[in-house]
XYZ file of C-alpha atoms in Angstrom:
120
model
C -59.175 -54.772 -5.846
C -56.844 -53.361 -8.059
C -55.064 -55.867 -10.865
C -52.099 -56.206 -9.058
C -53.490 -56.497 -5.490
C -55.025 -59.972 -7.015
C -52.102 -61.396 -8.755
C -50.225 -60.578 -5.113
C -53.261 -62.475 -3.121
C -53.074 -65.492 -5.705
C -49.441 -65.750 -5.427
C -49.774 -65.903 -1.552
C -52.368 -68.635 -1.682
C -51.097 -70.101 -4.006
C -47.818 -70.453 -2.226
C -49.559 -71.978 1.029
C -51.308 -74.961 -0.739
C -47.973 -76.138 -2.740
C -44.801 -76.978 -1.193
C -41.636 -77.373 -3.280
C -40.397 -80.259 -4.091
C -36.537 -81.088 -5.650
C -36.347 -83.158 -8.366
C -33.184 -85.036 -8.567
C -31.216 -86.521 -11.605
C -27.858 -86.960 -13.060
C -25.997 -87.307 -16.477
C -23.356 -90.346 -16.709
C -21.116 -91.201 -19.247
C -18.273 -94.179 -19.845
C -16.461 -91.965 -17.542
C -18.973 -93.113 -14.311
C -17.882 -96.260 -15.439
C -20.562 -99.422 -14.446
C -23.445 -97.836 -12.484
C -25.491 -99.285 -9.659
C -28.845 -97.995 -10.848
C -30.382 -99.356 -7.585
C -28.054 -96.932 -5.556
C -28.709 -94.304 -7.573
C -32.324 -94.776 -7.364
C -32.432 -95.296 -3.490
C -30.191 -92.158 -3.560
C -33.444 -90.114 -4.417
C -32.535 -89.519 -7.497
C -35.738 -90.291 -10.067
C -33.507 -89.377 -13.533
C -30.885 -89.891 -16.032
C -29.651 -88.493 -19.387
C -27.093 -90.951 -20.640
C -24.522 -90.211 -22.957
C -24.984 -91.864 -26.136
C -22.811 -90.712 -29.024
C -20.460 -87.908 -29.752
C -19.254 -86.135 -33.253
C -20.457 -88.826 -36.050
C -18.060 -91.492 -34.434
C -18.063 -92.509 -31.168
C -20.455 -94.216 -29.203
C -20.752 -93.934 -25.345
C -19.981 -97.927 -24.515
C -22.093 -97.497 -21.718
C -24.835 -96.428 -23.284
C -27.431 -99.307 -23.569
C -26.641 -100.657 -20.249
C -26.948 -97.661 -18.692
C -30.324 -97.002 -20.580
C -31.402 -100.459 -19.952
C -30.709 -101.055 -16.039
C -31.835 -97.508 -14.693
C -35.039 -97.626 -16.451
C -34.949 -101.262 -14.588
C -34.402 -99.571 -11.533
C -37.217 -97.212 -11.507
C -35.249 -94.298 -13.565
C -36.651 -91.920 -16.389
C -34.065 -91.712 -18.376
C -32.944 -89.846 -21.620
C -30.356 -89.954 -24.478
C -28.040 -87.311 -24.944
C -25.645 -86.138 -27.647
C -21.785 -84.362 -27.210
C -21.530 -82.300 -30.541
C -18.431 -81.451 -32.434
C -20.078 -78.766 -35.070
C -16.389 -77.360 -35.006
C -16.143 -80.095 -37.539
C -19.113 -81.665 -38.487
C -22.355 -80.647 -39.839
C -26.160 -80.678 -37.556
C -27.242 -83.310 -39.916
C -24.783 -85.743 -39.902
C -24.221 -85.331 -36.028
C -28.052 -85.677 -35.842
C -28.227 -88.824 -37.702
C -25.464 -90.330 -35.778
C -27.326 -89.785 -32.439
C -30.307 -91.119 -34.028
C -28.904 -94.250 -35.330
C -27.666 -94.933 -32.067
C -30.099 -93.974 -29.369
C -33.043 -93.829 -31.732
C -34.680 -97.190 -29.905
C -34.383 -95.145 -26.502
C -36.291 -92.241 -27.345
C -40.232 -92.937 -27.097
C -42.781 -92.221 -24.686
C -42.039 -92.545 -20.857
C -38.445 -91.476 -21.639
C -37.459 -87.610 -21.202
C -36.761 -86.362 -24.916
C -32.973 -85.822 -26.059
C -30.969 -83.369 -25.101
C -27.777 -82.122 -27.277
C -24.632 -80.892 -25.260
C -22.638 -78.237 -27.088
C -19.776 -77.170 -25.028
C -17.170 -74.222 -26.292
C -14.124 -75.957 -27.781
C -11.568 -73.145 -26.979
């Protein structure tokens, strides 16, 4: 058997002992408003990234509830960050976030994500 003869035959057993599976999750903001976690969770969805500051100012005031009652409810959840670098620096945006959802992000949690959207 030729190299790629094998890599075809692993591929096709490979493919008959694993079944795909979907993983479900959302993001939430203040804009969700109050969440029922439990909902969520009997939904089939098994994660969260909650929105926990934006620019060097504002902080989601959602945030620690939502953090607090879906991990209560069975969630994984994560921290995430909306930048502004159209008018602040990394750092200072960084140190925000971390101020703010740095009691959120340890093990059991998924890690932080940043969301950088085009301002035009």
């Amino acid at each position: 058997m030729n190299k790629h003869t094998l890599i075809i035959l692993f591929a096709f057993l490979l493919g008959n002992c694993i079944t795909a599976q979907t993983i479900l999750g959302v993001d939430v903001s203040s804009y969700e408003g109050t969440i029922n976690w439990t909902s969520v969770k009997s939904a089939g969805y098994s994660f969260a990234f909650a929105k926990a500051t934006e620019g060097v100012g504002l902080t989601d005031s959602y945030f620690v509830g939502n953090e607090v009652n879906g991990t209560a409810a069975g969630m994984i959840m994560g921290a995430y960050h909306f930048a502004h670098p159209e008018n602040n620096t990394a750092t200072a945006e960084a140190n925000y976030f971390l101020s703010v959802a740095g009691p959120y992000i340890k093990a059991c949690h998924l890690p932080p994500v940043l969301d950088l959207e085009d301002p035009s």
